[in-house]
Backbone as JSON, one array per atom type, in Angstrom:
{
  "sequence": "MNPWLLAAIIAVVVIAVVIKRMIGEPVNAKDLFVAPAVLTGIGVLTLLKKTDLTGTDLAWVIAGTAFGAALGALRGATVQLVDKGGFLWQRYTGRTFLAVIGTLALTAGFSVLALKMGMHENARPLQLSLGVSFLGESLMVGRRGMTSGIPFAPARTR",
  "N": [[89.3, 105.01, 73.59], [91.01, 107.21, 75.78], [94.18, 107.11, 76.72], [95.23, 107.94, 79.23], [92.88, 109.02, 80.71], [91.64, 106.14, 81.28], [93.61, 104.52, 82.54], [93.36, 106.81, 84.79], [90.64, 106.42, 86.06], [91.16, 103.64, 86.43], [93.33, 103.73, 88.37], [91.6, 104.97, 90.44], [89.57, 102.97, 91.41], [91.88, 100.84, 91.9], [91.85, 102.74, 93.93], [90.15, 102.97, 95.57], [88.98, 100.28, 96.14], [91.12, 99.36, 97.53], [91.51, 101.12, 99.34], [88.68, 100.91, 100.8], [88.94, 98.44, 101.94], [90.87, 98.49, 103.66], [89.77, 99.38, 105.92], [87.54, 97.22, 105.64], [85.46, 95.9, 104.93], [82.09, 94.19, 104.18], [82.0, 90.69, 103.0], [80.8, 90.19, 99.57], [79.1, 88.26, 97.14], [78.86, 89.69, 94.38], [80.5, 92.28, 95.39], [82.62, 91.29, 95.32], [83.78, 90.08, 93.2], [82.96, 91.67, 90.86], [84.91, 94.21, 89.64], [87.37, 93.21, 89.99], [86.65, 91.39, 87.65], [85.73, 93.27, 85.16], [88.15, 94.98, 85.31], [90.13, 92.53, 83.78], [88.17, 92.02, 82.39], [88.22, 94.43, 80.35], [91.51, 94.2, 79.85], [92.02, 92.36, 78.44], [90.22, 92.41, 76.41], [91.76, 95.29, 75.19], [94.28, 93.4, 75.21], [93.28, 91.94, 73.46], [92.54, 94.05, 71.08], [95.6, 94.59, 69.92], [97.6, 94.0, 67.03], [99.71, 93.37, 66.63], [100.59, 91.5, 67.71], [103.33, 88.33, 68.71], [104.2, 85.07, 69.56], [105.4, 84.54, 71.38], [105.35, 87.04, 72.84], [102.58, 86.32, 73.59], [103.41, 83.6, 74.86], [104.35, 84.74, 77.07], [102.41, 86.23, 78.2], [100.14, 85.49, 78.87], [101.58, 82.72, 80.64], [102.51, 85.24, 82.12], [99.64, 86.18, 83.55], [98.63, 83.91, 85.2], [100.77, 83.78, 86.94], [100.26, 86.23, 87.16], [97.95, 85.91, 89.02], [98.27, 83.81, 90.86], [99.6, 85.2, 92.77], [98.59, 87.09, 93.33], [96.26, 85.46, 95.18], [97.36, 84.33, 96.5], [97.86, 86.84, 97.84], [95.81, 87.08, 98.61], [95.08, 84.96, 100.79], [96.14, 86.46, 103.22], [94.34, 87.64, 103.81], [91.96, 89.25, 106.71], [89.4, 87.49, 107.67], [86.58, 87.8, 108.98], [83.39, 87.13, 111.37], [81.03, 89.15, 111.71], [77.92, 91.21, 112.48], [76.7, 88.74, 112.46], [77.56, 87.95, 109.44], [80.24, 87.66, 107.02], [82.8, 89.53, 106.6], [85.37, 91.46, 106.15], [89.68, 91.89, 106.06], [92.07, 94.29, 105.09], [95.4, 93.61, 106.43], [98.0, 93.73, 108.46], [100.53, 91.83, 107.01], [99.14, 91.47, 104.77], [99.51, 94.05, 103.06], [102.58, 93.6, 103.59], [102.45, 91.68, 101.18], [101.6, 93.48, 98.84], [103.56, 94.1, 98.71], [105.91, 92.69, 97.9], [104.11, 91.71, 96.31], [104.6, 92.84, 94.12], [107.04, 93.64, 94.11], [108.02, 91.43, 92.74], [106.55, 90.71, 90.57], [107.48, 93.04, 89.24], [109.96, 91.78, 88.34], [109.51, 89.88, 86.74], [108.69, 91.09, 84.81], [110.78, 92.1, 83.81], [111.72, 90.46, 83.04], [110.68, 88.81, 81.39], [111.08, 90.62, 78.98], [113.4, 91.62, 78.45], [114.06, 88.62, 77.35], [111.71, 88.9, 74.96], [109.24, 89.7, 74.95], [106.86, 91.94, 73.61], [106.99, 95.37, 74.48], [104.55, 96.87, 75.15], [102.65, 94.47, 75.2], [101.64, 93.79, 77.66], [98.49, 94.45, 79.0], [98.28, 96.98, 81.15], [95.55, 96.5, 83.3], [94.94, 94.22, 82.79], [97.09, 92.85, 84.37], [96.01, 94.2, 86.57], [93.71, 92.94, 86.72], [93.46, 90.28, 86.9], [95.16, 89.63, 88.68], [93.6, 90.49, 91.49], [91.41, 89.69, 90.56], [92.12, 86.76, 91.79], [93.13, 86.96, 94.39], [89.93, 87.2, 94.84], [89.44, 85.05, 94.55], [90.25, 83.18, 96.29], [90.0, 84.83, 98.45], [87.16, 84.82, 98.65], [87.29, 81.0, 98.28], [88.21, 81.14, 100.65], [86.08, 82.01, 102.34], [83.68, 80.28, 102.0], [84.68, 77.96, 103.56], [84.73, 79.09, 105.67], [81.81, 79.08, 107.05], [80.66, 80.7, 107.91], [78.13, 83.02, 106.82], [77.61, 84.94, 103.19], [77.52, 88.21, 103.35], [74.61, 89.75, 102.36], [73.79, 91.2, 98.91], [74.26, 94.82, 98.52], [71.63, 97.16, 97.97], [70.98, 99.24, 96.15]],
  "CA": [[89.1, 105.65, 74.64], [92.14, 107.63, 76.37], [94.54, 106.62, 77.85], [95.56, 108.6, 80.52], [91.54, 108.52, 81.38], [92.1, 104.8, 81.29], [94.76, 105.06, 83.59], [93.31, 107.4, 85.9], [90.01, 105.12, 86.0], [91.9, 102.28, 86.9], [93.68, 104.14, 89.17], [90.5, 105.12, 91.02], [89.0, 101.68, 91.25], [91.8, 100.18, 93.06], [92.49, 103.0, 95.7], [88.7, 103.12, 96.3], [89.06, 98.89, 96.72], [92.95, 99.59, 98.6], [90.65, 101.98, 101.04], [87.6, 100.25, 101.46], [89.09, 96.65, 102.64], [91.63, 98.74, 104.7], [88.8, 99.74, 106.47], [86.53, 96.78, 106.29], [83.82, 95.7, 104.55], [81.63, 93.12, 103.87], [81.98, 90.32, 101.59], [79.48, 89.58, 98.83], [80.02, 88.07, 95.73], [78.95, 90.81, 94.41], [81.87, 93.45, 95.78], [84.11, 89.99, 95.59], [83.74, 89.74, 92.09], [82.5, 92.5, 89.63], [86.15, 95.28, 89.82], [88.54, 92.0, 89.16], [85.71, 90.67, 86.09], [85.5, 94.05, 84.75], [89.25, 95.42, 84.74], [90.43, 91.0, 83.16], [87.56, 92.14, 80.43], [89.53, 95.26, 79.73], [92.95, 94.05, 79.43], [91.83, 91.48, 77.65], [90.48, 93.89, 75.25], [92.65, 95.68, 74.7], [94.86, 92.9, 74.31], [92.71, 91.86, 71.35], [92.79, 94.74, 69.58], [96.44, 94.68, 68.78], [97.88, 93.25, 66.01], [101.01, 92.74, 66.3], [101.24, 90.18, 68.92], [103.34, 87.45, 68.34], [104.04, 84.02, 69.58], [106.62, 85.19, 72.68], [104.51, 88.03, 73.17], [101.9, 85.56, 74.11], [103.67, 83.07, 75.94], [104.9, 86.12, 78.7], [101.15, 87.4, 78.42], [100.55, 83.92, 79.25], [102.75, 82.76, 81.85], [102.51, 86.74, 83.4], [98.43, 86.02, 83.72], [98.73, 82.86, 85.79], [101.58, 84.29, 87.75], [99.41, 87.24, 88.66], [96.28, 84.91, 89.58], [98.29, 83.6, 91.9], [100.38, 85.68, 93.55], [97.0, 87.42, 94.17], [96.37, 84.79, 95.91], [98.67, 84.52, 97.71], [97.99, 88.09, 98.55], [94.07, 86.62, 99.55], [95.61, 84.55, 101.91], [96.45, 87.07, 104.3], [92.73, 89.0, 104.5], [91.54, 88.6, 108.2], [87.96, 86.87, 107.6], [85.58, 88.07, 110.38], [82.28, 87.66, 111.71], [80.5, 90.9, 111.96], [76.67, 90.96, 112.69], [76.17, 87.61, 111.77], [78.08, 87.81, 108.01], [81.01, 87.74, 106.48], [84.21, 91.04, 106.07], [87.09, 91.31, 105.41], [89.99, 93.5, 106.18], [93.44, 93.8, 104.71], [96.54, 93.76, 107.93], [99.78, 94.25, 107.42], [101.06, 91.51, 106.35], [98.08, 92.04, 103.36], [100.72, 94.97, 102.68], [103.49, 92.93, 102.65], [101.92, 90.99, 99.85], [101.1, 93.69, 97.81], [105.32, 94.23, 98.4], [106.74, 90.99, 97.35], [103.65, 90.9, 95.07], [104.76, 94.41, 93.09], [108.28, 93.21, 93.24], [107.95, 89.99, 92.17], [105.92, 91.35, 88.87], [108.28, 93.76, 88.34], [110.77, 91.59, 88.24], [108.84, 88.85, 85.54], [108.27, 92.17, 83.79], [112.44, 92.52, 83.42], [112.61, 89.27, 82.74], [109.54, 89.24, 79.68], [111.33, 92.0, 78.28], [114.76, 90.68, 78.27], [113.45, 87.34, 76.63], [111.91, 88.68, 73.75], [108.73, 89.82, 74.76], [107.23, 93.15, 73.55], [106.81, 96.31, 75.61], [103.28, 97.08, 74.71], [101.74, 93.01, 74.82], [100.93, 93.29, 78.52], [98.07, 95.19, 79.67], [97.78, 96.9, 83.02], [94.75, 96.3, 83.63], [94.95, 92.7, 83.05], [97.63, 92.35, 85.22], [96.02, 93.88, 88.42], [92.17, 92.41, 87.41], [94.26, 89.04, 87.1], [95.57, 90.17, 90.2], [92.21, 90.64, 91.93], [91.07, 87.82, 90.9], [92.79, 85.72, 92.39], [92.73, 87.48, 95.8], [88.81, 86.85, 95.42], [89.07, 83.26, 94.4], [91.16, 82.46, 97.61], [89.01, 84.87, 100.3], [86.0, 83.95, 98.54], [87.2, 80.09, 99.57], [87.8, 80.8, 102.47], [84.6, 82.16, 102.75], [82.54, 79.34, 101.4], [85.2, 77.43, 104.13], [84.49, 79.72, 106.96], [81.21, 78.99, 107.82], [80.06, 82.41, 107.93], [77.48, 83.24, 105.46], [78.36, 85.9, 103.02], [76.98, 89.19, 103.13], [73.85, 89.85, 101.17], [74.33, 91.7, 98.08], [73.61, 95.49, 98.56], [70.46, 97.53, 97.14], [71.55, 100.95, 95.58]],
  "C": [[90.64, 106.59, 74.64], [92.61, 107.45, 77.08], [94.66, 106.16, 79.12], [93.87, 108.53, 81.27], [91.44, 107.34, 81.74], [92.51, 104.8, 82.27], [94.33, 105.25, 84.78], [91.65, 106.68, 86.3], [90.01, 104.34, 86.73], [92.39, 102.9, 88.27], [92.82, 104.44, 90.97], [89.45, 104.13, 92.34], [89.62, 101.42, 92.24], [92.33, 101.03, 94.02], [91.51, 102.71, 95.77], [88.54, 101.33, 96.96], [89.9, 99.41, 98.08], [91.31, 100.09, 100.28], [89.29, 101.34, 101.87], [87.62, 98.3, 102.25], [90.47, 97.28, 103.59], [90.4, 98.96, 106.22], [87.95, 98.67, 107.3], [86.07, 96.5, 105.59], [83.33, 94.44, 104.76], [81.59, 92.13, 103.06], [80.57, 89.82, 101.11], [79.94, 89.27, 97.62], [79.83, 88.79, 95.21], [80.57, 91.73, 93.61], [82.85, 92.29, 94.93], [84.76, 89.95, 93.89], [84.02, 90.84, 90.4], [83.65, 93.39, 89.1], [87.04, 93.96, 89.26], [87.89, 91.29, 87.77], [86.06, 92.41, 85.13], [87.21, 94.9, 84.29], [90.46, 94.09, 84.43], [89.41, 91.35, 81.72], [88.4, 92.88, 79.61], [90.27, 94.79, 79.47], [92.99, 93.1, 78.64], [91.26, 91.73, 76.34], [91.04, 94.37, 74.43], [94.05, 94.43, 73.73], [95.07, 92.4, 72.74], [92.97, 92.24, 70.32], [94.65, 94.91, 69.08], [97.01, 93.07, 67.92], [99.49, 92.76, 65.52], [101.5, 91.89, 67.19], [102.03, 89.33, 68.12], [103.84, 85.73, 68.84], [104.75, 84.19, 71.1], [105.54, 86.05, 73.34], [103.76, 87.28, 73.91], [101.99, 84.39, 74.6], [104.11, 83.71, 77.39], [103.78, 86.6, 78.96], [100.39, 85.77, 79.57], [100.91, 82.95, 80.91], [102.18, 83.94, 82.77], [101.08, 86.32, 84.19], [98.34, 85.53, 84.44], [99.86, 83.26, 87.08], [101.08, 85.3, 88.69], [98.55, 87.17, 89.0], [96.98, 84.59, 91.07], [99.56, 84.16, 92.95], [98.97, 87.14, 93.59], [96.35, 86.17, 95.33], [96.48, 84.11, 97.03], [98.49, 85.48, 99.03], [96.52, 87.76, 99.7], [94.07, 85.8, 100.77], [96.11, 85.2, 103.36], [95.38, 88.49, 104.81], [92.8, 88.5, 105.51], [89.45, 88.46, 107.83], [87.89, 86.94, 109.13], [84.67, 87.66, 110.12], [81.23, 88.83, 112.03], [79.05, 90.96, 111.19], [76.32, 89.77, 112.19], [76.42, 87.28, 110.0], [79.67, 88.18, 108.2], [82.05, 89.12, 106.69], [84.92, 90.33, 106.15], [87.81, 92.52, 105.47], [91.34, 93.48, 105.59], [94.19, 94.72, 105.68], [97.81, 94.17, 106.73], [100.44, 93.62, 106.34], [100.23, 91.14, 103.97], [99.41, 93.12, 102.51], [102.02, 94.28, 102.57], [103.93, 92.4, 101.33], [102.49, 91.58, 98.93], [102.48, 93.74, 97.41], [105.56, 93.84, 97.18], [105.58, 91.33, 96.46], [104.68, 92.3, 93.19], [106.69, 94.14, 92.63], [108.52, 91.98, 92.08], [108.0, 90.17, 90.58], [107.05, 92.16, 88.23], [109.7, 93.07, 88.1], [110.96, 90.36, 87.01], [108.77, 90.23, 84.82], [109.61, 92.05, 82.77], [112.79, 91.34, 82.65], [112.5, 89.27, 81.38], [110.58, 89.91, 79.05], [112.91, 91.38, 77.67], [114.72, 89.21, 77.18], [112.68, 87.72, 75.32], [110.03, 89.57, 73.76], [107.85, 91.17, 74.16], [106.89, 94.27, 74.55], [105.35, 96.47, 75.78], [102.48, 95.77, 74.96], [101.2, 93.0, 76.41], [99.68, 94.3, 79.61], [98.17, 95.45, 81.02], [96.8, 96.08, 84.17], [94.29, 94.75, 83.26], [95.82, 91.74, 83.97], [97.14, 92.55, 86.69], [94.12, 92.96, 87.83], [92.7, 90.71, 87.51], [94.62, 88.74, 88.67], [94.24, 89.78, 91.55], [91.92, 89.85, 91.98], [91.05, 86.99, 91.38], [92.82, 85.52, 93.81], [91.07, 87.18, 96.08], [88.84, 85.72, 95.18], [89.79, 83.0, 95.74], [90.09, 83.47, 98.61], [87.63, 84.24, 99.26], [85.89, 82.11, 98.88], [87.34, 79.46, 99.96], [86.88, 81.69, 103.17], [83.7, 81.53, 103.22], [83.41, 78.28, 102.85], [84.89, 77.18, 105.78], [83.59, 79.17, 107.38], [80.33, 80.17, 107.52], [79.29, 82.64, 106.24], [78.17, 85.09, 104.65], [77.69, 86.87, 103.1], [76.0, 89.48, 102.12], [74.27, 91.84, 99.96], [73.46, 93.71, 98.58], [72.75, 96.61, 97.52], [70.8, 98.81, 96.83], [69.96, 101.48, 95.31]]
}
């Protein structure tokens, strides 16, 4: 697939998710995990297709994946969860956007460090970084939702 087309699709998905969560949306397992799983899967497939990866690259990818998931979980801790109509809803807050800015800065610093320490520039797919970050957020929101006692919204039928 054309890299520019893939980047455009990813950008549209990320923007749509952020807009929906700014407005507020019901929390259901499907919506919570499908987009992060798809992005992570695309990132892993992209990584598997690379033939010039070194041990250094893999070490930094693994560390970056764990770091990205942790930062996503931190962001997920700032998401507002409320009972609306008897079901769990989520909404991004000002703190969430501060966490996004902090996450971007820390991730950029990590990437610079990884490159200085020998990681190849193309060894960490953007889809993987975004996917694990959203997956970390989803896991935190899901855990918080389960402990809230508020039922998750049923999956939408389309």
